[in-house]
Short mmCIF file of C-alpha atoms in Angstrom, two decimals:
data_model
loop_
_atom_site.label_atom_id
_atom_site.label_comp_id
_atom_site.label_asym_id
_atom_site.label_seq_id
_atom_site.Cartn_x
_atom_site.Cartn_y
_atom_site.Cartn_z
CA UNK A 18 83.99 73.40 147.96
CA UNK A 19 85.11 76.05 145.73
CA UNK A 20 85.34 76.82 142.10
CA UNK A 21 88.07 78.24 139.99
CA UNK A 22 86.92 80.29 137.20
CA UNK A 23 87.62 83.69 135.46
CA UNK A 24 87.81 85.79 132.38
CA UNK A 25 90.95 86.81 130.44
CA UNK A 26 92.25 88.34 127.41
CA UNK A 27 94.61 86.08 125.02
CA UNK A 28 96.50 86.55 121.80
CA UNK A 29 97.62 83.84 119.29
CA UNK A 30 99.64 83.90 116.40
CA UNK A 31 98.12 82.15 113.45
CA UNK A 32 99.93 80.11 111.04
CA UNK A 33 100.14 82.57 108.11
CA UNK A 34 103.11 84.46 106.54
CA UNK A 35 102.98 86.47 103.17
CA UNK A 36 105.72 88.26 101.56
CA UNK A 37 105.37 92.14 100.56
CA UNK A 38 106.90 95.22 100.25
CA UNK A 39 105.85 97.33 103.54
CA UNK A 40 103.94 100.58 102.95
CA UNK A 41 105.48 102.33 105.97
CA UNK A 42 109.35 101.57 105.42
CA UNK A 43 109.69 100.43 101.70
CA UNK A 44 111.42 97.14 102.84
CA UNK A 45 110.68 93.48 101.89
CA UNK A 46 108.93 91.74 104.93
CA UNK A 47 106.50 89.02 105.90
CA UNK A 48 103.22 89.88 107.25
CA UNK A 49 101.96 87.48 110.21
CA UNK A 50 98.17 87.37 111.29
CA UNK A 51 97.38 87.39 115.10
CA UNK A 52 94.14 86.98 116.78
CA UNK A 53 93.13 88.78 120.04
CA UNK A 54 89.84 87.22 122.14
CA UNK A 55 88.48 87.19 125.62
CA UNK A 56 87.80 84.04 127.04
CA UNK A 57 86.01 82.38 130.21
CA UNK A 58 87.82 79.61 131.89
CA UNK A 59 86.82 77.02 134.40
CA UNK A 60 89.41 75.27 136.28
CA UNK A 61 91.79 76.91 133.89
CA UNK A 62 89.99 75.11 130.94
CA UNK A 63 89.03 77.84 128.21
CA UNK A 64 85.11 77.39 127.95
CA UNK A 65 83.86 80.30 125.75
CA UNK A 66 85.76 82.88 123.52
CA UNK A 67 84.12 86.13 122.52
CA UNK A 68 85.26 89.35 120.86
CA UNK A 69 87.57 88.04 118.29
CA UNK A 70 89.62 90.52 116.28
CA UNK A 71 92.03 89.66 113.54
CA UNK A 72 95.57 91.81 112.87
CA UNK A 73 98.09 91.76 110.66
CA UNK A 74 101.68 92.67 111.62
CA UNK A 75 104.79 93.42 109.53
CA UNK A 76 108.03 91.87 110.50
CA UNK A 77 110.09 94.62 109.39
CA UNK A 78 108.82 97.73 111.36
CA UNK A 79 106.17 96.06 113.52
CA UNK A 80 103.39 98.06 112.10
CA UNK A 81 99.68 96.69 112.71
CA UNK A 82 96.67 96.77 110.92
CA UNK A 83 93.17 95.01 111.52
CA UNK A 84 91.79 92.85 108.78
CA UNK A 85 88.37 91.83 108.03
CA UNK A 86 86.82 88.99 110.22
CA UNK A 87 85.82 86.80 107.22
CA UNK A 88 89.47 86.81 105.90
CA UNK A 89 90.59 86.06 109.39
CA UNK A 90 88.35 83.18 110.14
CA UNK A 91 89.56 81.39 106.66
CA UNK A 92 93.13 81.91 107.99
CA UNK A 93 92.31 80.52 111.17
CA UNK A 94 90.72 77.36 109.44
CA UNK A 95 93.73 77.01 107.33
CA UNK A 96 92.47 78.04 103.90
CA UNK A 97 94.47 79.58 101.41
CA UNK A 98 94.17 83.50 101.54
CA UNK A 99 95.87 86.43 99.61
CA UNK A 100 95.65 89.53 101.90
CA UNK A 101 95.73 92.85 99.96
CA UNK A 102 97.92 95.03 102.00
CA UNK A 103 97.26 98.12 99.82
CA UNK A 104 93.91 98.44 101.20
CA UNK A 105 95.15 98.10 104.94
CA UNK A 106 95.55 101.11 107.23
CA UNK A 107 98.89 100.67 109.17
CA UNK A 108 98.66 104.31 110.52
CA UNK A 109 101.92 105.47 108.68
CA UNK A 110 102.32 107.61 105.62
CA UNK A 111 102.85 105.57 102.44
CA UNK A 112 106.75 105.63 101.70
CA UNK A 113 107.59 108.01 104.49
CA UNK A 114 110.94 106.61 104.42
CA UNK A 115 112.69 105.55 101.31
CA UNK A 116 115.41 102.90 101.22
CA UNK A 117 117.78 102.01 98.39
CA UNK A 118 117.74 98.57 97.09
CA UNK A 119 121.32 98.60 96.28
CA UNK A 120 123.15 100.07 99.37
CA UNK A 121 120.69 100.31 102.07
CA UNK A 122 120.62 104.06 102.43
CA UNK A 123 117.32 105.53 104.13
CA UNK A 124 116.11 108.92 103.60
CA UNK A 125 112.98 110.75 104.29
CA UNK A 126 113.60 113.44 101.68
CA UNK A 127 111.79 113.18 98.28
CA UNK A 128 114.70 112.03 96.29
CA UNK A 129 114.51 110.10 93.11
CA UNK A 130 117.84 108.81 93.06
CA UNK A 131 120.16 107.71 95.85
CA UNK A 132 122.31 110.38 97.24
CA UNK A 133 124.96 107.87 98.38
CA UNK A 134 125.14 105.36 95.30
CA UNK A 135 123.08 107.26 92.71
CA UNK A 136 120.89 104.36 91.98
CA UNK A 137 117.13 104.94 91.39
CA UNK A 138 115.18 104.80 94.69
#
């Protein structure tokens, strides 16, 4: 007789989307919530999960930031939660790339007006 068991890591996308303006690229995007965890399986059935961590990912530039465990648990249970993206650390410089909302021109320089169409950035 033999047993099939093991330990593995997994990632799951939770059912949550929120529209915001990205701090890194300045575009409109959705943020999605993911959970990563380790689990013990016995005969390919997950038995115990531990070391759960919740992350937010932007859909525009795929930047990732860790969120509070309590907020993640509420999202996992399906409760209505609003995530404040201003306090999250995406590891980028805020507004490092400016994008014109009219013509879509991208610049890293500190312009007040778009050099292509002359509208305010």
